[in-house]
XYZ file of C-alpha atoms in Angstrom:
705
model
C 0.064 -0.255 0.145
C 1.511 3.200 -1.186
C 2.297 5.635 1.619
C 0.351 9.071 2.058
C 1.907 12.293 1.481
C 4.846 13.922 3.355
C 4.206 15.353 6.861
C 4.755 18.851 6.954
C 6.174 20.365 10.039
C 3.321 23.146 11.767
C 4.169 26.406 13.037
C 3.877 26.901 16.936
C 1.800 30.090 15.911
C -0.273 28.544 13.264
C -3.450 26.558 14.674
C -5.521 26.174 11.838
C -3.459 24.825 8.826
C -0.036 24.059 8.040
C 2.562 25.621 5.927
C 1.083 24.044 2.709
C -2.234 25.558 3.755
C -3.878 21.934 4.357
C -6.309 22.105 7.328
C -4.946 20.804 10.413
C -6.609 17.412 12.617
C -8.368 18.346 15.930
C -6.399 15.687 17.124
C -2.818 15.823 18.598
C -0.010 13.240 18.982
C -1.012 12.999 22.576
C -4.523 12.015 21.540
C -2.670 9.059 19.456
C -0.563 7.974 22.187
C -3.541 7.616 24.262
C -5.035 5.522 21.866
C -2.183 3.090 21.877
C -2.832 3.126 25.484
C -6.577 2.333 25.086
C -7.162 5.384 27.692
C -11.226 5.479 28.108
C -10.755 9.288 27.839
C -9.300 9.224 24.511
C -11.030 11.147 21.937
C -9.917 8.584 19.029
C -10.841 5.733 21.019
C -12.802 2.501 19.378
C -15.193 0.426 21.184
C -17.207 -2.502 19.716
C -20.351 -4.324 20.868
C -21.090 -8.013 19.277
C -24.338 -9.042 19.990
C -25.302 -12.757 19.021
C -29.045 -12.588 16.874
C -31.752 -14.641 18.875
C -29.036 -16.394 20.553
C -30.946 -19.375 21.785
C -32.833 -19.674 18.808
C -29.950 -20.189 16.923
C -28.269 -22.615 18.813
C -31.382 -24.682 18.390
C -31.567 -24.149 15.078
C -27.870 -25.208 14.292
C -28.404 -28.300 16.852
C -31.924 -29.257 14.655
C -30.100 -28.655 11.597
C -33.299 -26.366 10.418
C -33.045 -24.032 7.566
C -32.566 -20.388 8.447
C -35.674 -19.243 7.023
C -37.874 -21.635 9.061
C -40.109 -20.029 11.735
C -38.678 -21.096 15.487
C -39.056 -20.502 19.040
C -37.499 -21.549 22.141
C -40.422 -22.854 24.769
C -39.965 -22.576 28.419
C -42.741 -24.310 30.189
C -45.914 -22.441 28.654
C -44.245 -19.531 27.224
C -41.458 -18.388 24.839
C -38.223 -17.052 25.902
C -36.206 -16.517 22.222
C -38.022 -16.051 18.853
C -36.123 -16.202 15.641
C -36.384 -13.365 12.819
C -38.510 -15.240 10.533
C -40.919 -16.012 13.302
C -41.004 -12.389 14.184
C -42.317 -11.777 10.728
C -45.359 -13.063 12.114
C -45.874 -10.705 14.745
C -44.566 -12.904 17.640
C -42.943 -11.741 20.571
C -41.876 -13.434 23.828
C -45.017 -11.842 25.446
C -47.355 -14.459 23.570
C -48.614 -17.874 24.591
C -47.902 -21.295 22.849
C -51.131 -21.279 21.747
C -51.296 -17.818 20.082
C -47.784 -18.788 18.630
C -49.472 -21.684 16.726
C -52.205 -19.632 15.614
C -50.202 -17.167 14.007
C -47.866 -19.146 12.709
C -48.746 -22.787 11.933
C -45.537 -24.510 10.795
C -43.739 -22.869 13.518
C -41.004 -25.363 15.483
C -41.470 -24.925 19.258
C -38.400 -26.361 21.062
C -38.214 -26.823 24.633
C -35.362 -25.906 26.674
C -33.040 -28.802 28.129
C -34.155 -29.743 31.541
C -33.017 -31.141 34.536
C -34.939 -34.170 35.866
C -35.959 -35.235 38.987
C -32.893 -37.955 39.944
C -31.012 -37.689 37.127
C -27.562 -36.231 37.396
C -27.396 -34.683 33.751
C -29.289 -32.325 31.680
C -31.099 -33.513 28.782
C -34.011 -32.257 26.289
C -37.423 -34.288 27.106
C -40.319 -33.996 24.777
C -42.650 -33.808 27.966
C -40.806 -31.481 29.981
C -43.611 -28.504 29.896
C -45.993 -31.207 31.027
C -44.145 -31.864 33.992
C -42.882 -28.651 35.587
C -42.935 -30.091 39.255
C -40.029 -32.473 38.267
C -38.123 -30.741 35.761
C -35.622 -27.899 35.954
C -34.345 -25.483 32.963
C -31.051 -26.075 32.045
C -29.194 -23.177 30.303
C -25.800 -24.941 30.005
C -26.312 -25.998 26.173
C -25.925 -22.318 25.249
C -23.337 -21.537 27.884
C -21.129 -24.100 25.989
C -21.867 -22.370 22.651
C -21.328 -19.223 24.395
C -17.903 -20.418 25.185
C -16.873 -21.493 21.683
C -17.714 -17.959 20.066
C -16.058 -16.115 22.782
C -12.910 -18.534 21.982
C -12.965 -17.542 18.189
C -13.332 -14.057 18.776
C -9.781 -13.832 21.426
C -8.394 -16.342 18.670
C -9.016 -13.739 15.733
C -7.603 -10.947 18.132
C -3.951 -9.968 18.900
C -2.314 -11.473 22.048
C -2.981 -9.764 25.452
C -2.277 -6.970 26.546
C -3.272 -5.559 23.405
C -6.690 -7.840 23.390
C -9.370 -6.181 25.622
C -12.644 -8.571 25.277
C -15.351 -8.384 27.983
C -18.113 -10.958 28.153
C -21.116 -8.760 28.827
C -23.669 -11.782 28.771
C -24.146 -15.360 27.087
C -24.602 -13.431 24.138
C -22.952 -10.454 24.054
C -19.443 -8.836 24.092
C -17.588 -5.889 24.212
C -14.076 -5.070 22.173
C -11.682 -2.481 22.930
C -9.979 -2.290 19.986
C -7.820 1.010 20.168
C -4.625 -0.384 20.688
C -4.925 -2.878 17.444
C -6.327 0.331 15.412
C -3.468 2.415 16.976
C -1.072 0.114 15.255
C -2.673 -0.184 12.380
C -2.924 3.301 11.853
C 0.927 3.910 12.018
C 1.329 1.023 9.829
C -0.444 2.771 7.134
C 0.410 6.536 7.749
C 4.102 6.528 8.537
C 4.124 10.263 8.961
C 2.201 9.554 12.418
C 5.242 7.380 13.532
C 7.715 10.437 14.035
C 8.053 12.731 16.934
C 5.868 15.398 17.339
C 6.938 18.494 16.246
C 8.913 20.977 18.753
C 8.734 17.668 21.201
C 5.412 18.909 21.874
C 2.693 16.348 22.405
C -0.217 18.912 22.226
C 0.934 19.593 18.757
C -1.771 18.966 15.906
C -1.699 15.642 13.741
C -1.129 16.155 10.117
C -4.712 16.143 8.349
C -5.623 12.587 7.186
C -4.349 12.190 3.268
C -7.856 10.588 2.595
C -10.999 12.512 1.739
C -13.372 9.598 1.043
C -13.699 6.410 2.804
C -15.389 3.250 2.209
C -17.621 2.063 4.909
C -18.662 -1.193 2.785
C -22.204 -2.395 4.072
C -22.151 -0.519 7.529
C -25.036 1.179 8.320
C -23.880 4.804 9.184
C -25.610 7.123 11.418
C -26.532 10.393 10.113
C -24.145 13.104 10.817
C -25.658 16.072 13.353
C -27.515 18.841 12.006
C -24.013 20.906 11.951
C -22.173 18.762 10.068
C -21.870 17.821 6.403
C -20.354 14.473 4.634
C -18.470 17.175 2.413
C -16.131 17.936 5.307
C -12.860 16.123 5.001
C -12.882 12.826 7.653
C -10.543 13.516 10.354
C -8.713 10.775 12.261
C -11.257 9.891 14.428
C -13.522 8.731 11.322
C -10.362 6.738 10.027
C -9.985 5.095 13.330
C -13.287 3.629 13.817
C -13.399 2.920 9.916
C -10.092 0.652 10.665
C -11.967 -0.495 13.838
C -15.286 -1.452 11.501
C -12.884 -3.648 9.061
C -11.730 -5.845 12.245
C -15.128 -6.285 13.552
C -16.429 -7.117 9.763
C -13.673 -9.898 9.867
C -14.707 -11.425 13.169
C -18.072 -11.488 12.458
C -17.563 -13.295 8.971
C -15.180 -16.074 10.635
C -17.836 -16.481 13.448
C -20.858 -17.254 10.475
C -18.155 -19.134 8.419
C -17.057 -21.673 11.188
C -19.529 -21.593 13.753
C -22.903 -21.022 11.536
C -24.043 -18.296 14.023
C -24.860 -14.361 12.763
C -24.468 -11.532 14.947
C -24.861 -7.832 14.868
C -22.188 -5.006 16.014
C -22.191 -1.415 16.702
C -18.969 0.688 16.890
C -18.593 3.926 18.628
C -15.821 5.542 21.046
C -17.157 3.993 24.100
C -19.647 0.804 25.453
C -23.060 2.636 25.987
C -22.866 3.894 22.143
C -21.628 1.013 20.759
C -24.301 -1.250 22.528
C -26.864 0.928 21.346
C -25.667 0.916 17.677
C -25.327 -3.029 18.032
C -29.183 -3.117 18.470
C -30.039 -0.437 15.950
C -29.577 -2.602 12.650
C -30.473 -6.135 13.448
C -29.859 -8.734 12.345
C -26.335 -9.621 10.967
C -25.308 -6.002 10.461
C -23.098 -3.726 12.123
C -23.729 0.016 12.584
C -21.209 2.943 12.922
C -21.841 6.012 15.229
C -19.229 8.498 14.378
C -18.038 11.437 16.654
C -20.097 13.650 14.547
C -23.212 11.699 14.455
C -23.941 11.197 18.363
C -26.178 13.661 19.000
C -28.289 12.921 16.039
C -28.185 9.072 17.050
C -29.447 9.583 20.430
C -32.124 11.831 19.823
C -33.781 9.053 18.303
C -33.986 7.015 21.757
C -35.915 7.111 24.796
C -33.224 7.270 27.706
C -34.658 4.496 29.507
C -33.071 2.282 26.716
C -29.855 3.357 28.292
C -27.870 1.092 30.306
C -28.378 1.815 34.155
C -31.302 3.784 33.239
C -34.354 1.216 32.601
C -34.823 0.800 36.176
C -35.590 2.784 39.347
C -33.791 5.965 38.138
C -35.408 5.798 35.166
C -38.445 5.565 36.521
C -37.231 8.504 38.853
C -36.214 10.575 36.022
C -39.548 10.113 34.047
C -41.517 11.202 37.304
C -39.439 13.900 38.230
C -39.134 15.791 34.922
C -41.985 14.079 32.866
C -40.480 12.755 29.716
C -38.793 9.566 28.986
C -37.299 11.511 25.660
C -33.679 11.883 25.231
C -34.061 15.219 23.209
C -36.023 16.525 25.593
C -34.053 15.864 28.438
C -31.004 17.312 26.671
C -32.865 20.390 27.363
C -32.954 20.552 30.755
C -30.438 22.364 32.440
C -27.547 20.755 34.914
C -28.730 22.594 38.093
C -32.553 20.910 37.660
C -31.082 17.630 37.112
C -28.917 17.448 40.202
C -32.180 17.340 42.235
C -31.656 13.749 41.742
C -28.455 14.243 43.510
C -25.139 15.810 42.680
C -23.227 13.112 41.615
C -26.312 11.283 39.795
C -27.272 14.563 38.385
C -23.914 15.299 36.842
C -23.620 11.526 35.597
C -27.326 11.572 33.856
C -25.685 15.342 32.351
C -23.018 13.316 30.472
C -24.563 9.871 29.944
C -27.771 11.674 27.633
C -24.642 13.340 25.657
C -23.257 10.430 24.918
C -20.236 10.385 27.432
C -18.908 7.278 28.946
C -15.631 6.503 30.278
C -16.328 3.041 31.658
C -13.371 0.169 30.702
C -13.457 -2.823 28.885
C -12.747 -5.228 31.370
C -10.817 -8.182 30.246
C -12.243 -10.445 32.922
C -15.409 -9.626 34.906
C -15.016 -11.599 38.047
C -18.282 -13.590 39.095
C -19.266 -12.939 42.841
C -21.890 -15.773 43.082
C -23.552 -18.621 41.486
C -27.363 -19.606 42.103
C -29.708 -22.699 41.121
C -33.289 -22.325 42.622
C -36.362 -24.020 41.899
C -40.156 -22.935 42.870
C -42.303 -26.043 43.541
C -45.829 -26.572 42.060
C -46.830 -28.255 43.873
C -44.724 -27.977 46.982
C -42.213 -30.691 48.416
C -42.945 -32.506 51.236
C -40.403 -34.560 52.260
C -36.345 -34.509 52.999
C -35.875 -37.440 50.092
C -37.415 -34.761 47.691
C -35.554 -32.317 48.508
C -32.259 -34.005 48.563
C -33.133 -35.275 44.673
C -33.443 -31.223 43.857
C -29.979 -30.532 45.953
C -28.161 -33.043 43.735
C -29.541 -31.381 40.144
C -28.442 -27.737 42.184
C -25.166 -29.303 42.605
C -25.020 -30.338 39.326
C -25.654 -26.746 37.852
C -23.569 -25.024 39.708
C -20.606 -27.243 39.474
C -20.952 -27.085 35.604
C -20.440 -23.158 36.060
C -17.557 -23.805 38.520
C -15.878 -25.401 35.929
C -15.948 -22.596 33.750
C -14.309 -20.529 36.256
C -11.495 -22.498 36.972
C -12.143 -24.174 39.876
C -10.283 -27.994 38.707
C -7.314 -26.182 38.143
C -7.604 -24.249 41.292
C -7.815 -20.700 39.396
C -10.766 -19.500 41.334
C -13.331 -21.257 43.909
C -15.751 -20.023 46.431
C -15.517 -19.876 50.006
C -19.144 -20.741 50.882
C -21.922 -22.473 50.133
C -25.627 -21.028 51.211
C -29.127 -22.992 51.138
C -32.330 -20.598 51.137
C -35.932 -22.747 52.225
C -39.326 -20.893 51.869
C -42.086 -22.622 53.685
C -45.371 -20.328 53.512
C -44.432 -16.917 54.298
C -41.374 -17.835 56.359
C -37.633 -17.824 54.371
C -34.831 -19.702 56.269
C -30.916 -19.364 54.945
C -28.214 -21.556 56.025
C -24.643 -20.970 55.551
C -21.432 -23.334 55.472
C -17.983 -22.675 54.524
C -16.303 -24.863 51.830
C -13.069 -26.698 52.671
C -10.108 -25.186 51.179
C -7.768 -28.155 51.590
C -8.285 -29.976 48.563
C -9.957 -29.717 44.901
C -13.597 -28.994 45.226
C -15.960 -31.655 43.402
C -19.730 -32.335 43.393
C -19.548 -34.976 46.205
C -18.082 -32.478 48.642
C -20.704 -29.687 47.663
C -23.641 -32.107 47.675
C -22.596 -33.480 51.178
C -22.451 -29.805 52.151
C -25.770 -28.889 50.712
C -27.308 -32.020 52.414
C -26.312 -30.933 55.596
C -27.740 -27.543 55.451
C -31.037 -28.942 54.409
C -30.741 -31.119 57.618
C -30.228 -28.283 59.877
C -33.208 -26.218 58.258
C -35.406 -29.673 59.255
C -34.122 -29.575 62.801
C -35.396 -26.006 63.296
C -38.825 -27.521 62.708
C -41.677 -26.582 60.138
C -39.942 -27.288 57.045
C -42.611 -28.766 55.129
C -44.357 -27.975 52.609
C -41.361 -26.022 50.801
C -42.672 -23.738 48.151
C -38.978 -22.757 47.315
C -35.757 -24.164 47.498
C -32.190 -22.863 46.155
C -28.399 -23.288 46.313
C -25.685 -20.939 45.739
C -22.061 -20.334 46.380
C -20.158 -16.978 47.070
C -17.136 -15.396 48.448
C -14.995 -16.355 45.112
C -11.115 -15.939 45.899
C -8.195 -16.712 43.334
C -7.099 -20.344 44.237
C -3.293 -20.941 45.157
C -1.641 -22.963 42.964
C 1.677 -24.993 43.350
C 1.520 -26.431 46.824
C 1.552 -29.730 47.691
C -0.140 -31.498 50.692
C 1.540 -33.561 53.129
C 1.022 -36.801 50.930
C 3.262 -35.607 48.410
C 6.027 -36.467 50.285
C 5.331 -39.525 51.232
C 5.253 -42.972 49.266
C 2.361 -45.482 49.565
C 1.499 -49.039 48.167
C 3.946 -50.836 45.717
C 6.355 -47.922 45.768
C 6.861 -48.024 49.361
C 7.492 -51.924 49.716
C 9.982 -51.283 46.996
C 11.869 -48.807 49.075
C 11.701 -50.912 52.145
C 13.065 -54.298 50.027
C 15.917 -52.081 48.641
C 16.945 -50.602 51.700
C 17.149 -54.167 53.516
C 18.968 -55.315 50.664
C 21.586 -52.455 51.115
C 21.774 -53.110 54.657
C 22.641 -56.660 54.519
C 25.601 -55.997 51.904
C 27.143 -53.664 53.994
C 29.149 -53.802 57.515
C 27.286 -53.595 60.498
C 27.432 -50.509 62.108
C 28.753 -50.476 65.805
C 27.054 -49.130 68.531
C 28.190 -45.844 69.963
C 30.653 -46.209 72.665
C 29.595 -45.991 76.401
C 30.872 -42.527 78.335
C 33.819 -43.952 80.836
C 36.080 -42.228 83.033
C 39.623 -41.691 81.581
C 41.945 -43.149 84.081
C 45.766 -42.987 83.290
C 46.546 -46.200 84.893
C 49.902 -46.446 83.059
C 49.236 -49.523 80.727
C 49.075 -49.994 77.296
C 45.711 -47.832 77.166
C 47.643 -44.479 77.405
C 48.973 -44.934 74.251
C 45.423 -45.113 72.552
C 43.987 -41.832 73.601
C 41.612 -39.830 71.332
C 43.969 -37.263 70.338
C 47.305 -36.323 70.589
C 46.803 -33.122 72.382
C 44.391 -34.591 75.029
C 46.316 -36.678 77.598
C 45.142 -35.107 80.765
C 42.631 -36.888 82.858
C 39.962 -35.318 85.080
C 40.795 -37.893 87.886
C 44.446 -36.904 87.815
C 45.750 -34.865 90.950
C 48.430 -33.095 89.282
C 48.985 -32.555 85.538
C 52.018 -32.917 83.543
C 54.477 -30.205 84.452
C 55.300 -27.918 81.820
C 58.990 -28.652 81.410
C 58.293 -32.332 80.544
C 57.009 -31.888 77.054
C 59.485 -33.087 74.461
C 61.868 -30.705 72.231
C 61.088 -29.911 68.794
C 63.476 -32.720 67.875
C 62.034 -35.235 69.514
C 58.524 -34.899 67.992
C 59.758 -35.490 64.290
C 60.193 -39.095 63.111
C 61.352 -39.580 59.523
C 60.342 -35.724 58.689
C 57.156 -36.431 59.364
C 55.129 -35.476 62.478
C 53.150 -38.719 63.769
C 50.363 -38.392 66.001
C 47.157 -40.373 66.635
C 43.714 -39.096 65.863
C 40.334 -40.104 67.102
C 36.926 -39.136 68.322
C 36.457 -38.288 71.886
C 33.841 -39.870 74.243
C 31.047 -37.077 73.422
C 31.289 -37.638 69.685
C 33.351 -34.380 69.236
C 37.041 -33.831 68.117
C 39.316 -33.964 71.102
C 40.509 -30.205 72.062
C 43.233 -29.476 74.370
C 42.682 -29.492 78.216
C 44.396 -27.553 80.613
C 44.857 -27.742 84.284
C 44.749 -25.522 87.355
C 48.291 -25.305 88.820
C 49.892 -23.166 91.154
C 52.591 -20.895 88.748
C 56.238 -20.617 90.231
C 57.248 -17.508 92.048
C 53.207 -16.958 93.232
C 53.135 -15.499 96.794
C 51.235 -17.990 99.155
C 47.599 -17.235 99.987
C 47.072 -15.189 97.027
C 43.694 -15.808 95.571
C 44.628 -15.149 92.064
C 44.556 -18.053 90.062
C 47.492 -18.592 87.549
C 47.064 -19.054 84.079
C 46.650 -22.690 83.112
C 49.481 -24.175 81.303
C 49.364 -26.971 78.747
C 49.147 -30.413 79.298
C 52.679 -31.841 79.543
C 51.466 -35.029 77.779
C 49.939 -33.239 74.942
C 52.677 -33.101 72.472
C 54.471 -36.658 73.392
C 55.053 -38.800 70.893
C 52.426 -41.668 69.988
C 53.869 -45.254 68.771
C 52.236 -45.494 64.768
C 49.543 -47.675 64.400
C 46.632 -48.573 61.957
C 44.489 -45.381 63.364
C 47.679 -43.118 63.023
C 47.176 -40.140 60.573
C 49.173 -37.011 59.869
C 48.492 -33.971 61.291
C 50.073 -30.450 60.451
C 51.783 -28.766 63.374
C 53.661 -25.291 63.656
C 56.670 -24.412 65.889
C 55.551 -21.930 68.246
C 58.474 -19.232 68.353
C 58.230 -18.119 71.822
C 58.564 -21.672 73.678
C 59.995 -23.461 70.797
C 57.179 -26.521 70.778
C 55.464 -28.105 68.303
C 51.752 -27.517 68.458
C 48.978 -28.923 66.396
C 47.693 -26.680 63.763
C 44.282 -26.806 65.032
C 45.290 -25.663 68.550
C 47.282 -22.701 67.415
C 44.796 -19.832 68.269
C 44.376 -21.341 71.565
C 48.172 -21.940 72.266
C 48.520 -18.099 71.275
C 45.896 -16.951 73.665
C 47.765 -18.881 76.468
C 50.666 -16.805 76.008
C 48.727 -14.017 75.890
C 46.573 -14.400 79.450
C 50.598 -15.303 80.951
C 51.522 -11.874 79.765
C 48.720 -10.278 81.706
C 49.291 -12.665 84.732
C 53.046 -11.277 84.848
C 52.069 -7.900 84.180
C 49.443 -7.902 87.442
C 52.184 -9.688 89.593
C 54.645 -6.758 88.790
C 52.356 -4.087 89.983
C 51.834 -3.201 93.943
C 48.253 -3.452 95.169
C 47.232 -5.871 92.920
C 47.272 -8.901 94.678
C 46.192 -9.283 97.864
C 49.061 -10.851 99.689
C 51.256 -7.749 98.542
C 54.182 -6.299 100.836
C 53.801 -3.356 102.803
C 53.551 0.091 100.973
C 56.105 2.281 100.982
C 54.820 4.655 104.004
C 55.186 2.526 106.347
C 51.523 1.418 106.905
C 50.663 -2.179 106.695
C 48.250 -3.397 104.170
C 44.750 -3.939 105.800
C 43.146 -6.946 104.972
C 40.298 -6.945 102.951
C 37.031 -6.166 104.239
C 34.970 -9.435 104.513
C 31.550 -8.374 102.977
C 28.051 -10.500 103.339
C 27.734 -12.550 100.310
C 24.617 -10.594 98.068
C 23.834 -10.648 94.551
C 22.867 -8.061 92.587
C 19.447 -7.162 91.108
C 18.136 -9.843 88.475
C 21.155 -12.128 89.161
C 20.937 -15.597 90.047
C 21.437 -16.777 93.405
C 25.482 -17.944 93.611
C 26.270 -15.448 91.248
C 26.493 -12.475 93.427
C 29.989 -10.648 93.956
C 30.357 -12.320 97.221
C 29.674 -15.849 96.114
C 32.529 -18.614 95.348
C 32.641 -20.261 92.220
C 35.007 -22.068 90.385
C 37.000 -20.529 87.214
C 36.160 -22.155 84.053
C 38.019 -22.792 81.099
C 39.975 -19.611 79.694
C 39.284 -17.795 82.534
C 41.082 -16.333 85.549
C 40.475 -14.556 88.663
C 41.749 -10.986 88.754
C 42.899 -8.775 91.908
C 41.100 -5.752 91.664
C 40.418 -3.879 95.101
C 42.100 -6.455 97.111
């Protein structure tokens, strides 16, 4: 396709024409950007409403294979709920009776809707359904199934989300926001729209469209307003809605070709106008409501035809202003409309002028589902009620499947039962277990329990109306697993047990953990099999080995390797070096300060190599010239550090309680004896005066002595 003429930059001072003298567009680059974002306030927005023609009747015509010109009506009991267009030519409407319909159109086909029969668990078509209203319940499931097929095809023909915005308004109608798709097509067809705005100003006007005549094909165009003429060149809103009409025309053709259904459509800049347009020319047609034709289009309607104005609010407006014609209501000023309330008056003022900024919601969340039956004659037993509950559950569960309950996408939280006996209506509610997948049996058991509760309350029969509903829908949690998913059962468990037994029988027996025993240095051969090279101090020994008995560096090396014995102590942990309490040489008698504990004298003695011996890395201490196990290096250095602190304390007068007399000639007073006490919050025996043994790595300082 050839591109349009080159875009000429406009002057910031020119508001009506560009440099070539052409008229400029009323829309700006900002409006174009809003179109790509599907903004509900964008004046270029394109919304479509597709409405299937006499949908229930079409479903039965296609199912039965009757000719398209054959009059047909869908019957429910003794009334008609859908009439196809060939039958409407005989003046039939949904308000006529079966007898009147046959009289006006003798060759009409009357097909009763599918029904649930008492005691059966699946709906079906029954020829005698209209004669057995007391034992049958209407089912609309056949129409829901066809509706899902049509909706799936529409989504297939549109771009993928997020460009795709589809809202299912009911079983036979759907809204489409085509703005993003139209935006992309406009940029492809008209390259001059792709460039940045002149002077980087989004408020700059778009270049005028290069097209002066638009081909609307067979679309029904609404006449322009009185102030507009067809001779005027189209603007970008006209071209945008033209592109939208091409998309919808293609969708309708695909539905007709592949599924055999006809539908009508309306296109406008918002949902309200699009819905009115789809019903303007039926059947099998589409109506385009251009921005320049909105006023003229709305003037033909009663405002009670507008969504949200057909109920109590519409009745209130009619009684307040004594009219139901929209063109007469347009003459009422805003101040008078606000008699209905400020917000309501403002909304009504904008609505009757074609303003609607509601969004096309891709998914309208269902809040509740209901299945009910009025009994004529009334039912009089629990068994009859249970049969109808089975039908209600099957009806509701079929719709739950559509909501994704089997995939745990959405599920209800509560089930409600409503029971009417005479003029009294009672309700019972129960939570639905959330721990497992919902199925018909769970729902049926809950419903029976609720009916039993009603009966226990008394005066349950005769029952004239019974209904079951589910509500409190929430999004399900996916990916979680119950505890059963972590367990194995049946043959799998037996197989694992047999495998474990085979492995145990082929492997060496596992020895029991050794019992705790006191380590006693009895001088026998056992002393050569201590748990580690550094752990030879015995708790029962009166004195540890003398520090000077440690072997020299040359004695510790045999053949160039340091040989030692390793193992695990009685508690199952690696043995650590232990230090003993001893008196330090040169300490004054009676001193209450405990000396730094020295390493065990036996720690570094060479052990004979055996089957359990292994090579352990050692290092040479540069202060005491002894080899120490590498893993004991940090603790050995701490010992030297503590020894240095103790030596410093001994060299300072007054730091030791047995220090000599002071230089002034007076003798040192003995320390004052205080009663043992404990500070606030301290446990008994932990006070400043309590006597407590020194733990490993600690020393008692002589402050204040």
